[in-house]
CSV table of C-alpha atoms in Angstrom, one decimal:
chain,number,residue,atom,x,y,z
A,7,GLN,CA,19.7,-44.1,11.2
A,8,LYS,CA,21.1,-40.8,11.7
A,9,GLU,CA,22.7,-39.2,9.1
A,10,VAL,CA,26.1,-39.0,11.0
A,11,GLU,CA,26.3,-40.8,14.6
A,12,GLN,CA,28.9,-40.5,17.4
A,13,ASN,CA,29.2,-41.5,21.1
A,14,SER,CA,27.8,-39.0,22.9
A,15,GLY,CA,30.4,-39.8,25.6
A,16,PRO,CA,31.1,-38.5,28.4
A,17,LEU,CA,34.6,-39.9,27.3
A,18,SER,CA,37.2,-39.0,30.3
A,19,VAL,CA,40.1,-39.3,30.5
A,20,PRO,CA,43.6,-37.6,32.8
A,21,GLU,CA,45.1,-35.1,32.0
A,22,GLY,CA,48.8,-35.8,29.5
A,23,ALA,CA,46.7,-38.9,27.5
A,24,ILE,CA,45.5,-39.3,24.6
A,25,ALA,CA,41.8,-38.7,23.3
A,26,SER,CA,40.4,-40.9,20.5
A,27,LEU,CA,36.6,-40.1,19.7
A,28,ASN,CA,34.1,-41.4,17.0
A,29,CYS,CA,32.0,-40.6,14.3
A,30,THR,CA,30.3,-43.6,10.7
A,31,TYR,CA,28.6,-41.8,8.4
A,32,SER,CA,25.1,-42.7,6.4
A,33,ASP,CA,25.7,-40.5,3.3
A,34,ARG,CA,28.0,-42.8,1.0
A,35,GLY,CA,28.8,-39.8,-1.8
A,36,SER,CA,29.7,-37.5,1.3
A,37,GLN,CA,33.2,-36.5,0.9
A,38,SER,CA,34.4,-33.2,3.2
A,39,PHE,CA,34.4,-34.4,7.1
A,40,PHE,CA,35.0,-31.9,9.8
A,41,TRP,CA,35.6,-31.8,13.0
A,42,TYR,CA,34.7,-28.8,15.5
A,43,ARG,CA,34.7,-28.4,19.6
A,44,GLN,CA,31.6,-26.6,20.8
A,45,TYR,CA,32.3,-25.0,24.1
A,46,SER,CA,29.3,-24.8,26.4
A,47,GLY,CA,27.0,-21.6,25.4
A,48,LYS,CA,29.6,-20.6,22.5
A,49,SER,CA,28.9,-21.8,19.2
A,50,PRO,CA,31.8,-24.7,16.9
A,51,GLU,CA,35.0,-23.7,15.9
A,52,LEU,CA,36.9,-26.0,13.7
A,53,ILE,CA,39.7,-28.1,14.4
A,54,MET,CA,40.0,-30.4,11.2
A,55,SER,CA,39.0,-30.7,7.6
A,56,ILE,CA,39.9,-34.2,6.0
A,57,TYR,CA,39.0,-35.6,1.9
A,58,SER,CA,40.6,-38.3,1.6
A,59,ASN,CA,41.5,-41.9,3.8
A,60,GLY,CA,44.4,-41.9,5.8
A,61,ASP,CA,45.5,-39.6,8.4
A,62,LYS,CA,45.1,-35.8,8.5
A,63,GLU,CA,48.0,-33.7,11.7
A,64,ASP,CA,48.0,-30.5,13.1
A,65,GLY,CA,49.8,-29.8,16.2
A,66,ARG,CA,47.8,-32.6,18.7
A,67,PHE,CA,44.8,-33.3,16.8
A,68,THR,CA,45.2,-36.0,14.2
A,69,ALA,CA,41.7,-37.4,12.4
A,70,GLN,CA,40.9,-40.1,10.6
A,71,LEU,CA,38.7,-41.2,7.9
A,72,ASN,CA,37.8,-44.4,5.8
A,73,LYS,CA,35.9,-44.1,3.6
A,74,ALA,CA,34.5,-47.3,2.9
A,75,SER,CA,33.4,-48.6,6.5
A,76,GLN,CA,32.0,-44.7,6.4
A,77,TYR,CA,34.2,-43.7,9.5
A,78,VAL,CA,36.1,-40.8,10.6
A,79,SER,CA,38.1,-40.4,14.2
A,80,LEU,CA,39.8,-38.1,15.8
A,81,LEU,CA,42.6,-38.3,18.3
A,82,ILE,CA,43.7,-36.2,21.0
A,83,ARG,CA,47.2,-36.3,21.5
A,84,ASP,CA,49.0,-34.8,25.1
A,85,SER,CA,44.9,-33.9,26.3
A,86,GLN,CA,44.3,-31.1,27.7
A,87,PRO,CA,42.1,-29.4,30.0
A,88,SER,CA,41.4,-26.8,28.2
A,89,ASP,CA,40.1,-29.9,25.7
A,90,SER,CA,37.6,-30.7,27.9
A,91,ALA,CA,34.8,-29.3,25.5
A,92,THR,CA,31.7,-31.7,23.6
A,93,TYR,CA,33.3,-32.2,19.6
A,94,LEU,CA,31.0,-32.1,16.7
A,95,CYS,CA,31.0,-34.8,14.6
A,96,ALA,CA,30.5,-33.2,11.3
A,97,VAL,CA,29.7,-34.6,6.9
A,98,ASN,CA,29.2,-32.0,3.8
A,99,ILE,CA,25.6,-33.3,1.3
A,100,VAL,CA,25.8,-31.7,-1.6
A,101,GLY,CA,23.2,-31.3,-2.2
A,102,THR,CA,20.6,-29.6,-5.1
A,103,GLY,CA,20.3,-26.3,-3.1
A,104,GLY,CA,24.7,-26.9,-3.6
A,105,PHE,CA,26.1,-28.5,-0.1
A,106,LYS,CA,25.1,-28.4,3.6
A,107,THR,CA,26.8,-30.2,6.6
A,108,ILE,CA,25.3,-32.1,8.6
A,109,PHE,CA,26.3,-33.4,12.6
A,110,GLY,CA,26.4,-35.5,14.9
A,111,ALA,CA,25.1,-35.2,18.3
A,112,GLY,CA,28.4,-35.2,19.7
A,113,THR,CA,30.7,-36.3,21.9
A,114,ARG,CA,31.3,-34.9,25.6
A,115,LEU,CA,35.0,-34.5,26.7
A,116,PHE,CA,36.6,-33.9,29.9
A,117,VAL,CA,40.4,-34.4,30.3
A,118,LYS,CA,41.1,-34.8,33.7
A,119,ALA,CA,44.3,-32.6,35.6
B,21,GLY,CA,39.8,-12.3,8.7
B,22,ALA,CA,36.4,-14.4,7.8
B,23,VAL,CA,34.6,-12.9,11.5
B,24,VAL,CA,30.4,-13.3,11.2
B,25,SER,CA,29.2,-11.3,14.2
B,26,GLN,CA,25.3,-12.5,14.6
B,27,HIS,CA,22.6,-9.3,16.9
B,28,PRO,CA,21.9,-9.7,19.2
B,29,SER,CA,24.0,-12.2,21.4
B,30,TRP,CA,20.7,-12.9,24.3
B,31,VAL,CA,16.7,-12.4,24.0
B,32,ILE,CA,14.4,-12.3,26.0
B,33,CYS,CA,10.4,-12.7,24.1
B,34,LYS,CA,6.9,-13.0,25.1
B,35,SER,CA,4.6,-15.3,23.7
B,36,GLY,CA,3.5,-14.5,20.2
B,37,THR,CA,5.8,-11.8,19.4
B,38,SER,CA,8.4,-12.2,16.9
B,39,VAL,CA,12.0,-11.6,17.3
B,40,LYS,CA,14.6,-11.0,14.4
B,41,ILE,CA,18.3,-12.2,14.3
B,42,GLU,CA,21.2,-10.7,12.1
B,43,CYS,CA,23.9,-12.0,11.2
B,44,ARG,CA,26.2,-10.0,9.1
B,45,SER,CA,29.6,-11.0,7.4
B,46,LEU,CA,32.2,-8.5,8.3
B,47,ASP,CA,34.9,-8.2,6.6
B,48,PHE,CA,34.3,-10.9,3.4
B,49,GLN,CA,30.9,-11.3,1.5
B,50,ALA,CA,28.7,-13.6,1.4
B,51,THR,CA,27.2,-15.8,-1.3
B,52,THR,CA,25.4,-18.0,1.3
B,53,MET,CA,24.9,-18.1,4.9
B,54,PHE,CA,23.2,-21.4,6.6
B,55,TRP,CA,21.1,-20.5,10.3
B,56,TYR,CA,20.6,-23.5,11.8
B,57,ARG,CA,19.3,-24.6,15.8
B,58,GLN,CA,20.5,-26.3,18.5
B,59,PHE,CA,18.0,-26.8,21.7
B,60,PRO,CA,20.0,-27.5,24.7
B,61,LYS,CA,23.1,-31.2,24.8
B,62,GLN,CA,21.2,-31.8,21.7
B,63,SER,CA,22.8,-30.9,18.1
B,64,LEU,CA,22.3,-28.2,15.6
B,65,MET,CA,20.4,-28.6,12.7
B,66,LEU,CA,20.4,-26.9,10.3
B,67,MET,CA,17.1,-24.8,9.8
B,68,ALA,CA,17.6,-23.8,6.1
B,69,THR,CA,20.3,-22.5,3.9
B,70,SER,CA,20.3,-18.8,2.4
B,71,ASN,CA,21.5,-17.1,-0.9
B,72,GLU,CA,21.8,-13.7,-1.5
B,73,GLY,CA,19.0,-12.8,-3.9
B,74,SER,CA,16.6,-15.8,-3.4
B,75,LYS,CA,14.1,-17.4,-1.4
B,76,ALA,CA,15.8,-20.1,0.8
B,77,THR,CA,16.3,-23.5,0.9
B,78,TYR,CA,13.6,-24.5,4.8
B,79,GLU,CA,14.5,-28.0,5.5
B,80,GLN,CA,11.7,-30.6,5.8
B,81,GLY,CA,10.3,-29.7,8.9
B,82,VAL,CA,10.7,-26.3,9.2
B,83,GLU,CA,8.0,-23.9,8.8
B,84,LYS,CA,9.3,-21.5,6.4
B,85,ASP,CA,6.3,-18.3,7.5
B,86,LYS,CA,7.7,-19.0,11.1
B,87,PHE,CA,11.3,-18.9,10.1
B,88,LEU,CA,11.6,-15.8,7.8
B,89,ILE,CA,15.0,-15.3,6.1
B,90,ASN,CA,16.2,-12.5,4.3
B,91,HIS,CA,19.0,-12.2,2.3
B,92,ALA,CA,19.2,-9.1,1.4
B,93,SER,CA,22.5,-8.3,0.4
B,94,LEU,CA,26.5,-9.9,0.4
B,95,THR,CA,27.4,-9.4,4.0
B,96,LEU,CA,23.8,-9.4,5.6
B,97,SER,CA,21.5,-12.4,6.7
B,98,THR,CA,18.3,-12.1,9.1
B,99,LEU,CA,15.7,-14.8,10.3
B,100,THR,CA,12.9,-13.6,12.1
B,101,VAL,CA,10.4,-16.6,14.8
B,102,THR,CA,7.3,-14.9,13.9
B,103,SER,CA,4.5,-15.4,17.0
B,104,ALA,CA,7.5,-17.0,19.0
B,105,HIS,CA,6.5,-19.7,21.5
B,106,PRO,CA,8.0,-21.0,24.7
B,107,GLU,CA,9.3,-24.1,22.3
B,108,ASP,CA,11.0,-22.3,20.1
B,109,SER,CA,13.4,-21.3,23.0
B,110,SER,CA,16.7,-22.1,21.5
B,111,PHE,CA,20.2,-21.1,20.8
B,112,TYR,CA,20.5,-19.6,17.1
B,113,ILE,CA,23.9,-19.8,15.1
B,114,CYS,CA,24.4,-19.2,11.7
B,115,SER,CA,27.0,-19.3,9.2
B,116,ALA,CA,28.6,-17.0,7.0
B,117,ARG,CA,30.0,-18.6,2.9
B,118,PRO,CA,32.7,-16.1,1.2
B,119,PHE,CA,32.1,-15.2,-2.1
B,120,SER,CA,35.8,-15.8,-2.8
B,121,ALA,CA,35.6,-19.2,-0.5
B,122,LYS,CA,39.4,-21.2,-1.3
B,123,THR,CA,37.0,-24.1,-0.8
B,124,PHE,CA,33.5,-25.5,-1.7
B,125,HIS,CA,33.3,-25.9,1.4
B,126,GLU,CA,34.8,-23.0,3.7
B,127,GLN,CA,32.0,-21.4,5.7
B,128,TYR,CA,32.7,-19.8,9.5
B,129,PHE,CA,29.9,-18.9,12.2
B,130,GLY,CA,28.9,-16.7,13.9
B,131,PRO,CA,28.4,-16.5,18.4
B,132,GLY,CA,25.4,-17.5,18.3
B,133,THR,CA,22.5,-15.7,19.9
B,134,ARG,CA,19.8,-17.7,23.2
B,135,LEU,CA,16.7,-17.3,21.7
B,136,THR,CA,14.5,-17.4,25.5
B,137,VAL,CA,10.4,-17.2,24.7
B,138,THR,CA,8.4,-16.3,27.8
C-alpha cells in the first residue's frame, strides 16, 4: 500500500465550479498534512497546511482532515483557469532522523474557461 | 523572505561524468535540507535528509555512493551525481527547513534542477 494515495486524474471542471481533490494516507501517527500546487516544470508551492480534524479555509481553498478515516481533501471554490496544475497531497512522518515529507503522486486539474 | 535557490537550473552532461547541484537558503539559516527527485508525471520522491555538519540520511534504495550530499554550512547543501547515466535524468528539487522555524514542519522548496544525461 502506498503511503499517500491520490487519484491521478485528470480532473476537469468548468471555470467557476468547485474542484474537489482527495487523498488518503496509511500512517495513523501522521500529524501534519499539506497540499501543494505544482505547475509543469516548476517546484511545488505550498497552498494549505492542516493539523487538526475539521475544515480550514484560506480564500478560495478549504482543506478538510479526518484522521479517523485517514483522509484529507482540498476544495477549490470558483475555480479559475490559472488553477490548472497538479495538486500534491503530502504527509509528514516523524522518524529517527526527524520528520520527512511523503508526497502522493498528484492529481492533475484542468479548469476549462 | 524564505527564499531557496538552486544552481544550475538545468544541466546536460555526458554519461559517466559527475554533476554537482547546489542548494542555498538565501535569507535564512537552514539546519536541515532535503533532496527530492521527480521523474516525469511522477511525484516527488525523498532521496535524503541533510543536516548541517553531519552525514546525510538516505532513503531506502538511494545509493549514497552515487548521490553524494554535503551540507557544509547553514546556507548551502550540495548534491553530486557521480558517474551519471541516462536513467539519472530527472528533476532534482531541494527544500530547506529554517533554523528559526516557527512550526516544526516548516520547509521551503528551491526551483529545481533539470538534469539530462546523454
